[in-house]
Coordinates of C-alpha atoms and ligand atoms in Angstrom, one line a residue:
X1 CA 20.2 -23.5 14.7
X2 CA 22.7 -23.1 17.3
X3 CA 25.0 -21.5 14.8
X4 CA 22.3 -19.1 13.4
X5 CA 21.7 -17.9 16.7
X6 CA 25.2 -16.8 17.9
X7 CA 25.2 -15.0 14.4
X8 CA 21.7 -13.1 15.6
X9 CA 23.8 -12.6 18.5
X10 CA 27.5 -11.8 17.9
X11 CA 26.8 -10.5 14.4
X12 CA 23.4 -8.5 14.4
X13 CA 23.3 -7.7 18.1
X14 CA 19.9 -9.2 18.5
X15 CA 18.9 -11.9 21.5
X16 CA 16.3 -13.7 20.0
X17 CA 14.5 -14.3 16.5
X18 CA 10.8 -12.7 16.0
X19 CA 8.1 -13.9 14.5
X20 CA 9.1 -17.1 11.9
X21 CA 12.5 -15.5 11.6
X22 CA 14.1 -18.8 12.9
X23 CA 11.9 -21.4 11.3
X24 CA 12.3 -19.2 7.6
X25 CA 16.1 -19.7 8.2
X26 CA 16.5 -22.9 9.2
X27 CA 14.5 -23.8 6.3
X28 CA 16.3 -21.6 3.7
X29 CA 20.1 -22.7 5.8
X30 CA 19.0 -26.7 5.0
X31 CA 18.7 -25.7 1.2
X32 CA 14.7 -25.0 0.9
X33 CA 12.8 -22.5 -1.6
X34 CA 10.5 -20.4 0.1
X35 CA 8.3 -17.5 -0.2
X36 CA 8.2 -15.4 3.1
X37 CA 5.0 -13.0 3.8
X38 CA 5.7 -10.4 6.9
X39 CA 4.7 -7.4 7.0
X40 CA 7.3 -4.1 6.5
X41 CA 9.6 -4.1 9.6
X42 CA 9.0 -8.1 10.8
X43 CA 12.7 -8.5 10.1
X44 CA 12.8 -9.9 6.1
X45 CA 16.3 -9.3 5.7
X46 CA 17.6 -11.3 8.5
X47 CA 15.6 -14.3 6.7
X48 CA 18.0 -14.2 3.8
X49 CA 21.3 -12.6 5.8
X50 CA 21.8 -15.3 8.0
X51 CA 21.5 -18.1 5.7
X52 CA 23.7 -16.6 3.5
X53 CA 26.7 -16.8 6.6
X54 CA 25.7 -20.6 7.2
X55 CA 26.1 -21.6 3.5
X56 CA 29.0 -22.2 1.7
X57 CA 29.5 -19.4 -1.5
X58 CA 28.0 -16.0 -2.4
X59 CA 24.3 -15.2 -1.4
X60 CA 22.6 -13.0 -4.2
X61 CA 20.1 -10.7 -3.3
X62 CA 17.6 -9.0 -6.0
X63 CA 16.6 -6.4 -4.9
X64 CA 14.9 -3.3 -6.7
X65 CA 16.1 -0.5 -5.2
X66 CA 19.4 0.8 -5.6
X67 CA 19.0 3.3 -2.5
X68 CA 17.9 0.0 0.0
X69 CA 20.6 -1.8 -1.5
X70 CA 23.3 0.6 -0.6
X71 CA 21.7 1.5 3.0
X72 CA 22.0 -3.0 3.7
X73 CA 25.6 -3.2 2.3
X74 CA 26.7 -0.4 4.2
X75 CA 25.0 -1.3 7.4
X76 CA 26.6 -5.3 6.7
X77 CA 29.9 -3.7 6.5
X78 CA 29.9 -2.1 9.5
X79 CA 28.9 -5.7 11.2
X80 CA 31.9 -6.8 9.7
X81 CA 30.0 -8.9 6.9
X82 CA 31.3 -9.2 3.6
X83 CA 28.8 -7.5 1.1
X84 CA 28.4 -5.4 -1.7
X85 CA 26.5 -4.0 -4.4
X86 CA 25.9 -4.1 -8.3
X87 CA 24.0 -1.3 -10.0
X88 CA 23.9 1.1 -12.0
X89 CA 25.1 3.4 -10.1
X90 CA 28.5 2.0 -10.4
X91 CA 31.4 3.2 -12.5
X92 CA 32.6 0.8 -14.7
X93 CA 35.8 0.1 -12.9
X94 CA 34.2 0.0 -9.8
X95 CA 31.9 -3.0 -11.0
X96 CA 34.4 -5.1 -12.7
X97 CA 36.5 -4.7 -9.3
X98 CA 33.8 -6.1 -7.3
X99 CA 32.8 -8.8 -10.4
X100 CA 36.7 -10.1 -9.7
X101 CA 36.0 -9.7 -5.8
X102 CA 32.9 -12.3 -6.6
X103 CA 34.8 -14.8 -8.7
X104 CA 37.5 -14.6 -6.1
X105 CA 34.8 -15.7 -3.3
X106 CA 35.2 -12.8 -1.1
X107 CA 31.5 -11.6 -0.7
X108 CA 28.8 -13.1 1.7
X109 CA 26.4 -11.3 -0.1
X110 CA 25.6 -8.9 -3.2
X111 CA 22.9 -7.3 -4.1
X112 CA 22.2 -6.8 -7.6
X113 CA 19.4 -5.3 -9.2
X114 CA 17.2 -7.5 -11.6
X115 CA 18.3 -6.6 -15.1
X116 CA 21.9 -7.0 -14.0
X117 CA 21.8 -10.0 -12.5
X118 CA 19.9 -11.4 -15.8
X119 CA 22.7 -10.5 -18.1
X120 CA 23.6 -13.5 -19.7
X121 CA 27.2 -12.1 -19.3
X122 CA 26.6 -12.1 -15.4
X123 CA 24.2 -15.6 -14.9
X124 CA 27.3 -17.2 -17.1
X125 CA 30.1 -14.9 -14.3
X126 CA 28.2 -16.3 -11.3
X127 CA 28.4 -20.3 -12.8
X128 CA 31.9 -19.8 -12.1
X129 CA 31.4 -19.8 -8.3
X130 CA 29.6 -21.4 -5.5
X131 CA 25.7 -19.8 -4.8
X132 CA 24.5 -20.0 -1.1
X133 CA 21.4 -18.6 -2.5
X134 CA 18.9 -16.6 -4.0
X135 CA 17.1 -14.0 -2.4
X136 CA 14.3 -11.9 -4.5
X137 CA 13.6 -9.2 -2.0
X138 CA 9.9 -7.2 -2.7
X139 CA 9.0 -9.8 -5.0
X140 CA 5.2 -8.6 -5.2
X141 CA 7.4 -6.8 -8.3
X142 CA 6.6 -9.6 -10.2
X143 CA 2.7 -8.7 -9.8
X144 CA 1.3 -6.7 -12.9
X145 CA -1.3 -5.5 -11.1
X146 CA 0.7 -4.0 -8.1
X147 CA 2.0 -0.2 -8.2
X148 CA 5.5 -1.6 -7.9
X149 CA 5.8 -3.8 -11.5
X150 CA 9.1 -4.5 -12.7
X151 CA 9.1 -6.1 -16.0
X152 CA 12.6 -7.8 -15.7
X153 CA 11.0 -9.8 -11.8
X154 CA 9.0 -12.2 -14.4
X155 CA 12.4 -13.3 -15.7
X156 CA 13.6 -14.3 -12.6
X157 CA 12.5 -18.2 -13.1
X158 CA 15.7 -18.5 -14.9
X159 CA 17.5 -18.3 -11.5
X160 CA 16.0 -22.1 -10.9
X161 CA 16.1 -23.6 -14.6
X162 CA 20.2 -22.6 -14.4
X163 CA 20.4 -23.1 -10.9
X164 CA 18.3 -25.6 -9.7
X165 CA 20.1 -27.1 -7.1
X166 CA 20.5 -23.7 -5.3
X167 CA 17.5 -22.5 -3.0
X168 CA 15.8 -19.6 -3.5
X169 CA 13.6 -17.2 -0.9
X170 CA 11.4 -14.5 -2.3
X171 CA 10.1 -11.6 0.3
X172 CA 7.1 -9.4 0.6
X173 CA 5.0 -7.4 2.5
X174 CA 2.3 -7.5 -0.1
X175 CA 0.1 -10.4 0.5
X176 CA -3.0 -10.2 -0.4
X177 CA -4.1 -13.7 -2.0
X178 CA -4.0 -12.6 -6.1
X179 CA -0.5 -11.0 -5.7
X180 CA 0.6 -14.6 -3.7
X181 CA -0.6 -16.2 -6.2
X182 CA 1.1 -14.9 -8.8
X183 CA 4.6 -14.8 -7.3
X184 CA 4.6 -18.3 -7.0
X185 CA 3.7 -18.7 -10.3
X186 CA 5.7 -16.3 -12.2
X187 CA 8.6 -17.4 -10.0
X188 CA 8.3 -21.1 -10.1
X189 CA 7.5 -21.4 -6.7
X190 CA 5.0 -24.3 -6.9
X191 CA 7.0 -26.5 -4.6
X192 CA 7.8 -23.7 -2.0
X193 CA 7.4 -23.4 1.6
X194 CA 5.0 -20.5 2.3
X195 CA 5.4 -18.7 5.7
X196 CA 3.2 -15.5 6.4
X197 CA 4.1 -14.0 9.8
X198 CA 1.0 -12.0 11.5
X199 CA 0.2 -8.6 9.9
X200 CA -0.9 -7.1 12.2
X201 CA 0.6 -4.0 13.7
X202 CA -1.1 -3.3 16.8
X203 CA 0.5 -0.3 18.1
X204 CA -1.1 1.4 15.1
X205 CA -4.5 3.2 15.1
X206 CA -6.8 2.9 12.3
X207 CA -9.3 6.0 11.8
X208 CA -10.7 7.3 9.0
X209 CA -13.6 10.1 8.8
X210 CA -15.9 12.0 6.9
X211 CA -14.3 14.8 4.9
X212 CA -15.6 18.1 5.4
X213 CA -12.7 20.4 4.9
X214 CA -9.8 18.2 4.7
X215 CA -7.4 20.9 5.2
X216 CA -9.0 22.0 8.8
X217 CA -9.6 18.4 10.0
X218 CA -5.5 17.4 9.3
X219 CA -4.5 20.4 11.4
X220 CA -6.9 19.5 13.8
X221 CA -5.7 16.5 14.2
X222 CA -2.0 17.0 14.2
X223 CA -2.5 19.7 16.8
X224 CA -4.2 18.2 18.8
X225 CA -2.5 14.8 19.1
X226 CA 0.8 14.9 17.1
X227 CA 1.9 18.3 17.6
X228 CA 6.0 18.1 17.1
X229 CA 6.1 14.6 16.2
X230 CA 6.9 13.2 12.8
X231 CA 4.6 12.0 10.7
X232 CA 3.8 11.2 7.1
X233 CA 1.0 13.3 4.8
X234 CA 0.0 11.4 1.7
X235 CA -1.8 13.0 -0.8
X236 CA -2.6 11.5 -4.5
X237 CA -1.4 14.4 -6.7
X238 CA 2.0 16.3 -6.6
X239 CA -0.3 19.5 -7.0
X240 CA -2.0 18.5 -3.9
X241 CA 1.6 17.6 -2.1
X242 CA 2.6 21.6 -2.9
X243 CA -0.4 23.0 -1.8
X244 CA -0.7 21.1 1.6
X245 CA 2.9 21.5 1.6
X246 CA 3.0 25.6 1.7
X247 CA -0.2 25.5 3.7
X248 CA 0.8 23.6 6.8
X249 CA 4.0 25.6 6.7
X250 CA 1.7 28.8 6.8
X251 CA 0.4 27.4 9.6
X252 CA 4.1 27.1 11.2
X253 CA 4.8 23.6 11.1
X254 CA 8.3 22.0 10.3
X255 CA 7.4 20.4 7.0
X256 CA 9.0 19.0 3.7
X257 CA 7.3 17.6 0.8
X258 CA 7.9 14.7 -2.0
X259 CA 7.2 13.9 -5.6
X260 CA 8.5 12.2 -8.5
X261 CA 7.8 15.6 -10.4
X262 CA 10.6 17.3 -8.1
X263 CA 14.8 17.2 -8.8
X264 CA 16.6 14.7 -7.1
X265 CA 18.5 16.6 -5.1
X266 CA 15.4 18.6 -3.8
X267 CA 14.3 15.1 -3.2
X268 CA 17.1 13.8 -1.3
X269 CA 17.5 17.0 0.8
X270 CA 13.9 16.7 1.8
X271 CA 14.0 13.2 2.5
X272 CA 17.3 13.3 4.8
X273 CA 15.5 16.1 6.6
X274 CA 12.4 14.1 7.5
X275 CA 14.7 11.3 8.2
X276 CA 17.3 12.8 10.3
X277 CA 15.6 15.8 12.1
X278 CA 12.8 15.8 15.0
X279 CA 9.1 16.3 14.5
X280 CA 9.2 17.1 10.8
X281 CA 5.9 16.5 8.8
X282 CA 6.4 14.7 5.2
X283 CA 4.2 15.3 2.6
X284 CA 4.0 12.9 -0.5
X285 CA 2.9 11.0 -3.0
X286 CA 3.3 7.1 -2.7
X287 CA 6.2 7.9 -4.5
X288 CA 7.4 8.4 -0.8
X289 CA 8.3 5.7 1.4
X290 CA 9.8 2.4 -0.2
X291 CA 12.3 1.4 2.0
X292 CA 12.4 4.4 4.3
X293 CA 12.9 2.8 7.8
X294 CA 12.6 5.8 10.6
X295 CA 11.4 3.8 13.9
X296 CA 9.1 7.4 15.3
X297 CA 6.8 8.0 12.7
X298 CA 4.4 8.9 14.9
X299 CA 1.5 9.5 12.6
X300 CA 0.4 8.5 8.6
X301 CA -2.3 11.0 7.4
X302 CA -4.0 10.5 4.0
X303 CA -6.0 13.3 2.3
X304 CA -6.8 11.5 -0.5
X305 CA -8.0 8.0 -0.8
X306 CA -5.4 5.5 -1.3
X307 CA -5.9 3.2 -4.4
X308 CA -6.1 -0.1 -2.7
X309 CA -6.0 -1.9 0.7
X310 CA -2.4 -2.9 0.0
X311 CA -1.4 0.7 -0.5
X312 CA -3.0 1.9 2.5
X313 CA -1.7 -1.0 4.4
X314 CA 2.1 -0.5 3.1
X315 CA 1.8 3.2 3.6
X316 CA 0.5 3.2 7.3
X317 CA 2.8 0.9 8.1
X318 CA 5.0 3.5 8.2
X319 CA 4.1 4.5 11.8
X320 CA 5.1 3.5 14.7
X321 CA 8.1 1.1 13.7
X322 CA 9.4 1.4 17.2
X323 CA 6.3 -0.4 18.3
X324 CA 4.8 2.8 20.4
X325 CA 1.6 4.0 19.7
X326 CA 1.1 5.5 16.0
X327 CA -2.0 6.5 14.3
X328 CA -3.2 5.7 10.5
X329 CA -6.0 8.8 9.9
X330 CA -7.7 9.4 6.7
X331 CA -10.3 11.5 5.2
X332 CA -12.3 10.7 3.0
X333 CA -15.3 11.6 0.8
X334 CA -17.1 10.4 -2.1
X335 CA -15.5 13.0 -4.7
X336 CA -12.0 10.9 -3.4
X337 CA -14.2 7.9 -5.2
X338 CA -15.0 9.9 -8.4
X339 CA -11.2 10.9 -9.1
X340 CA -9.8 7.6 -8.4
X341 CA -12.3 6.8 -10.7
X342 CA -11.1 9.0 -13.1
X343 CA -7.8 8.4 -12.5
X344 CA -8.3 4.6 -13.3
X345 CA -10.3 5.6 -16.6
X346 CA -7.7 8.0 -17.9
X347 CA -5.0 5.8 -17.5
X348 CA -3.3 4.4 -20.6
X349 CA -3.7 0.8 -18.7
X350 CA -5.1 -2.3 -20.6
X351 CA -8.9 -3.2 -19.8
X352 CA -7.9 -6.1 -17.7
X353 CA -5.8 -4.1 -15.8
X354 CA -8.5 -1.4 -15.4
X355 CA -10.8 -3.8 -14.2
X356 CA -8.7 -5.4 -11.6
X357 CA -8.1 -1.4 -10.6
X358 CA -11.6 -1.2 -10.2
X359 CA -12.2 -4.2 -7.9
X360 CA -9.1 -3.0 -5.5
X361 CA -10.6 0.3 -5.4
X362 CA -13.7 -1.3 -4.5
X363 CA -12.1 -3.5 -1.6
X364 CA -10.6 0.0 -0.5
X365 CA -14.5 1.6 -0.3
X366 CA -15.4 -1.5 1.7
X367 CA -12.8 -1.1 4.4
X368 CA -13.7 3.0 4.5
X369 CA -17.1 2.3 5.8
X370 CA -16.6 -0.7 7.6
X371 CA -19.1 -1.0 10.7
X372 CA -16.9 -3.9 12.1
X373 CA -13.6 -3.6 13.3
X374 CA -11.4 -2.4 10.8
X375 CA -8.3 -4.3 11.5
X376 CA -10.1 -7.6 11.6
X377 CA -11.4 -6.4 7.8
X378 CA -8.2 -5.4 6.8
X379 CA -6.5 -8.4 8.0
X380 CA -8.6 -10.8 6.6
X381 CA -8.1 -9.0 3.5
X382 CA -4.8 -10.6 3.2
X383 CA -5.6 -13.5 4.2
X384 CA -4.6 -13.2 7.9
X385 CA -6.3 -15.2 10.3
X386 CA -4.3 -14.7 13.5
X387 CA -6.2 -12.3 14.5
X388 CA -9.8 -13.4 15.9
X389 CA -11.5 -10.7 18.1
X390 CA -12.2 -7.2 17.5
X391 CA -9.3 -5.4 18.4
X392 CA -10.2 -2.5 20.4
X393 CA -7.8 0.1 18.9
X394 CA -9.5 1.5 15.5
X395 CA -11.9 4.1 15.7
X396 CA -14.7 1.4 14.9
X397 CA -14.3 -0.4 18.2
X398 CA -13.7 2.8 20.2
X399 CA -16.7 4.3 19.0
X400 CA -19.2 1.6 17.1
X401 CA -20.7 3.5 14.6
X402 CA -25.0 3.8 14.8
X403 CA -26.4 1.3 12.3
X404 CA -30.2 2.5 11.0
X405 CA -32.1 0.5 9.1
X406 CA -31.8 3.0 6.2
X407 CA -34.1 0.6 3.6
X408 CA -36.8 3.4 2.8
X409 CA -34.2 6.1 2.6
X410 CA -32.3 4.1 0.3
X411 CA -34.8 3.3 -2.0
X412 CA -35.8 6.7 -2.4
X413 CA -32.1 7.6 -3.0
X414 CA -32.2 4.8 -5.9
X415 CA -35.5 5.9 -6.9
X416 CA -34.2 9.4 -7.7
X417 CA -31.2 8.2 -9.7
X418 CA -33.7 6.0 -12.2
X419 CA -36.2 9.4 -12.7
X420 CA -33.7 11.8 -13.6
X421 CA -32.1 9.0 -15.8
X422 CA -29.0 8.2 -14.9
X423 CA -27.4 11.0 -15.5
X424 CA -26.3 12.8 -12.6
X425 CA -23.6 13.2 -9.8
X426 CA -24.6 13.3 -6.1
X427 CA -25.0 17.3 -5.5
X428 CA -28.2 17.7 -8.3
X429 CA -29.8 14.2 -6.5
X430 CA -29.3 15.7 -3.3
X431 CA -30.8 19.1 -4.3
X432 CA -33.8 16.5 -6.3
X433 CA -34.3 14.5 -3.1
X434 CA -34.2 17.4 -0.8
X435 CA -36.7 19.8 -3.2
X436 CA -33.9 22.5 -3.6
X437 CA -35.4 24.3 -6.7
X438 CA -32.1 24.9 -8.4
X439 CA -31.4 26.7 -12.0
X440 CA -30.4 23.2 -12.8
X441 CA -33.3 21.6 -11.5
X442 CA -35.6 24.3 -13.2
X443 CA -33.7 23.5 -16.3
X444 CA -34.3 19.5 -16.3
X445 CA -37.7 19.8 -14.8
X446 CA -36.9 18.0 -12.3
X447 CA -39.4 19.2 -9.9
X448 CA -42.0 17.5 -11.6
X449 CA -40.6 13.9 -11.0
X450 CA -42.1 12.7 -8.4
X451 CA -38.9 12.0 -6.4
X452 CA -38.6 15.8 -6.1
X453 CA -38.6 17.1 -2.2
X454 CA -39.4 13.4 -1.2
X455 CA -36.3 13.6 1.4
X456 CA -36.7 16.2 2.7
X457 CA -36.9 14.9 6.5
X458 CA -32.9 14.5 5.9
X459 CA -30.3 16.6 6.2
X460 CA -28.3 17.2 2.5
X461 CA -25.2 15.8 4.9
X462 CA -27.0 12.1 5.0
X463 CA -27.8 12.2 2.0
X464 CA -24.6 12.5 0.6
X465 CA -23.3 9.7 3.3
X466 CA -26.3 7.4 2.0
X467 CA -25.0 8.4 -1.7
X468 CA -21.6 7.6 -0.4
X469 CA -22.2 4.1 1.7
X470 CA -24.6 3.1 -1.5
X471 CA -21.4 3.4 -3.8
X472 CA -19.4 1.5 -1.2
X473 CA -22.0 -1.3 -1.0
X474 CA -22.7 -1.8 -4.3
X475 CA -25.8 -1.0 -4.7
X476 CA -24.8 2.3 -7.2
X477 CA -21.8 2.4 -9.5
X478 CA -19.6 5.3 -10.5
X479 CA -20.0 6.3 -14.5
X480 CA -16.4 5.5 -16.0
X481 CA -16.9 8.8 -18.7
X482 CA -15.3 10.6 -14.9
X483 CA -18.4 13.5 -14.2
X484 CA -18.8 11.3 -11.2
X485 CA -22.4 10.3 -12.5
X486 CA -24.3 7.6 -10.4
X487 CA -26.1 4.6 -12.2
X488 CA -28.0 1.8 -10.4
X489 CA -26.0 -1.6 -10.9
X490 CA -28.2 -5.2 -10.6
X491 CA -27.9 -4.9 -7.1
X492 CA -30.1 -2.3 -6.6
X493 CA -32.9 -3.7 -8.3
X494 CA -33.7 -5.7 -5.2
X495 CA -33.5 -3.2 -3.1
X496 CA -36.0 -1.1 -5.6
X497 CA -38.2 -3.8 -5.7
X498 CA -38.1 -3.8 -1.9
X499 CA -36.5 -7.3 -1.2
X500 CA -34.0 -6.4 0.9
X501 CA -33.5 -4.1 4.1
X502 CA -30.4 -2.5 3.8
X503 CA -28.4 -1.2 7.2
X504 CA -26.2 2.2 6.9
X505 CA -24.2 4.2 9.1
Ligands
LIG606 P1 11.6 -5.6 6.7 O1 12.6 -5.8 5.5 O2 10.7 -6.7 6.9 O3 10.8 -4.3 6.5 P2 14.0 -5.3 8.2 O4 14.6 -6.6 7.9 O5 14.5 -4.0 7.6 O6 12.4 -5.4 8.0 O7 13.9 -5.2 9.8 C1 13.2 -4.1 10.5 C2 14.0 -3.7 11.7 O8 13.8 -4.7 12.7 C3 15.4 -3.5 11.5 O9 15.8 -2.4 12.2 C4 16.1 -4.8 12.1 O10 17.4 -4.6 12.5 C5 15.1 -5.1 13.2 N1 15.1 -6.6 13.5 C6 15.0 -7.6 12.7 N2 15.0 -8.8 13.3 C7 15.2 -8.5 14.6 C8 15.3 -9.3 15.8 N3 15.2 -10.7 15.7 N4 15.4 -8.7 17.0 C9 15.5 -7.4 17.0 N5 15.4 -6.5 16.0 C10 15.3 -7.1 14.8
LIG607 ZN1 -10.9 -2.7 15.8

């Protein structure tokens, strides 16, 4: 371990190892498999680099994105570490150059992206010379249920049936127990260490609120506590990314946006702007962020809700790399619930898949009306159990949320979704429950039920939050047809039948 430290030291710059970092490469250097779990910025690479200077022969590095690849080589080079990279951005000439540099042992490490490094022209290239490892970087790629699938990350278990004697680290910052699960079993990690560092970011803020006019409340917030600073937007449509775009510039902010829909160049302009100017504001789709390491985001703001508590955990974990204070904000609202929804049922997904969609969007709902701190939530959510109080910096713990026993409101809510059938979305129940004689409710005679004008003691705001916290707790289900309809689910029944009190914010 001496060693590995005057390579932290004389190499990288760095004084002392973080987190696991030393145990992960002392484990790896002494020819162990392992699967390391820290969360974005812990310090992954430095698992894998360091090893690959204390062993003998070339370290390999999946990796699968050609854009991180080349920002690691060319930051190794200017260490003074021999690296490089295979993709397909390469000319030919320029990969068979660094092919010959390989079999001539003159790399410490080279990343290669998946399908590359599977070639059985390339595994039978790399028998030819000694392996100080394998490192399969964002492995949660291997998960076909994550937003990041690769196909060609299953096939990496031929690494250990032609290499068995070399040892092989897989990284992620996705952990939540399915997608752990499944990387040790699609990469024949059975016998592998397992380290999770802490995931916990505490210099970040978690908030969400209510969305009224999402527009106003961003500005609102960016004035008033990020004005100048740099900061993230996500949004879950390019539409929405163009509108919120050309808004928040109407409103004189220094702002680029980001989408898969948009040319590359446009893209890369955008994205070197964010990256290398002051105070400019991002706005995206997820298709923003992978690998993007700028220490001063100050602030992650998401106008939509995100599809899972992974991607909202990857995507404000953006902020505040440098360890200052950053805040996560979100809005959201139950129509965010309805077109995710949608979104899931208009996919061309497998059922399976849909399902397992379903149940992450679910988790997400969960952690949006949480009445407990929301770090703890989140954190146990991934299976983190560092982390034991409440931890004072989420909008939960700075301002505990009023819990009412809400069990007669509730049931009258229910009750109203069973008269008019189980046919409707929130704004006719609200106008049923709050005796708002509407053409529509003329129509479907829904004054005569006898649910009609029977909440009227609450404001149509609660009642839409009750609607809202009813979907989140189970106790009503979002139709899949994508009107947003509500239907009572088995839950409920108990709650009809008066069995249970049933607490709301
Ligand atoms: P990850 O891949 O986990 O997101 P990186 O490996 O890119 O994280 O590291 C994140 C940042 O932290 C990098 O700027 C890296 O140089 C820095 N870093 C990593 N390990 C240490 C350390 N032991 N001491 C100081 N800085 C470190
Ligand atoms: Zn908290």
């Amino acid at each position: 371990m001496s060693r590995a430290l005057s390579i932290l030291n004389k190499i990288f710059g760095y004084s002392s190892f973080r987190g696991q970092q030393a145990e992960v490469i002392d484990y790896v250097a002494t020819g162990g498999d392992c699967l390391v779990l820290m969360p974005t910025g812990g310090g992954k690479s430095l698992c894998y680099q360091i090893p690959a200077l204390l062993r003998p022969g070339v370290a390999i590095v999946v990796s699968p994105l050609i854009a991180l690849m080349q920002n690691q080589v060319a930051a190794l080079n200017e260490m003074g570490v021999r690296a490089a990279a295979l993709n397909s951005s390469l000319l030919f000439e320029e990969a068979a150059r660094i092919e010959q540099q390989l079999l001539a042992q003159r790399y410490d490490l080279l990343y290669i992206a998946p399908e590359r490094l599977l070639a059985p022209r390339f595994l039978r290239l790399i028998e030819r010379t000694p392996i100080a490892l394998f490192a399969i970087d964002e492995a949660h790629c291997v998960s076909q249920w994550g937003h990041d699938f690769r196909p060609e990350y299953g096939q990496l278990y031929v690494l250990h049936q032609r290499f068995p004697l070399v040892p092989r680290i897989a990284l992620t910052a996705t952990a939540d127990l399915d997608t752990r699960q499944e990387i040790i079993e699609r990469l024949g990690l059975k016998d592998a260490r397992v380290f999770i560092d802490s995931f916990d970011r505490p210099n970040i803020r978690y908030q969400v609120v209510d969305k009224s006019n999402s527009r106003m409340q961003l500005l609102n917030f960016i004035q008033s506590q990020h004005a100048n600073e740099a900061g993230i937007v996500y949004c879950a449509s390019r539409k929405r990314v163009e509108e919120i775009t050309a808004w928040l510039a109407d409103q004189g902010m220094r702002v680029v946006a980001y989408h898969a829909g948009m040319e590359m160049s446009q893209r890369r302009s955008n994205q070197e702007r964010f990256l290398q100017e002051e105070g400019v504001i991002m706005v995206a789709t997820i298709a923003f962020g992978m690998g993007i390491d700028k220490p001063n985001v100050r602030f992650v703001a998401h106008l939509d809700l995100p599809k899972s508590v992974e991607g909202y955990y990857q995507e404000t974990g953006r902020a505040g790399r440098d360890g200052r204070m950053a805040n996560a904000w979100m809005t959201y609202g139950l129509n965010d619930v309805i077109n995710r929804r949608r979104m899931i049922e208009e996919s061309q997904a497998h059922f399976k898949f849909k399902q397992v969609a379903v149940q992450k969007l679910q988790a997400m709902l969960t952690l949006c009306e949480a009445t407990t701190c929301r770090r703890l939530q989140m954190l146990r959510y991934f299976g983190d159990n560092t982390v034991t109080e409440s931890c004072g910096n989420c909008d939960v713990c700075l301002n505990p949320p009023q819990v009412w026993d809400a069990t007669i409101a509730v049931q009258k809510a229910l009750s109203c979704v069973y008269r008019t059938g189980q046919m409707f979305g929130v704004g006719h129940l609200v106008d049923v429950l709050r005796g708002n004689l509407t053409a529509h409710v003329k129509e479907w005679q829904h004054d005569t039920l006898s649910t009609f004008a029977i909440g009227e003691d609450l404001p149509g705001k609660t009642w839409r939050s009750i609607f809202r916290q009813l979907v989140a707790l189970g106790l009503l289900t979002i139709d899949s047809e994508g009107y947003g309809v509500l239907r009572l689910t088995e839950a409920s029944r108990v709650v009809l039948r008066g069995k249970q009190t049933v607490y709301l914010r």
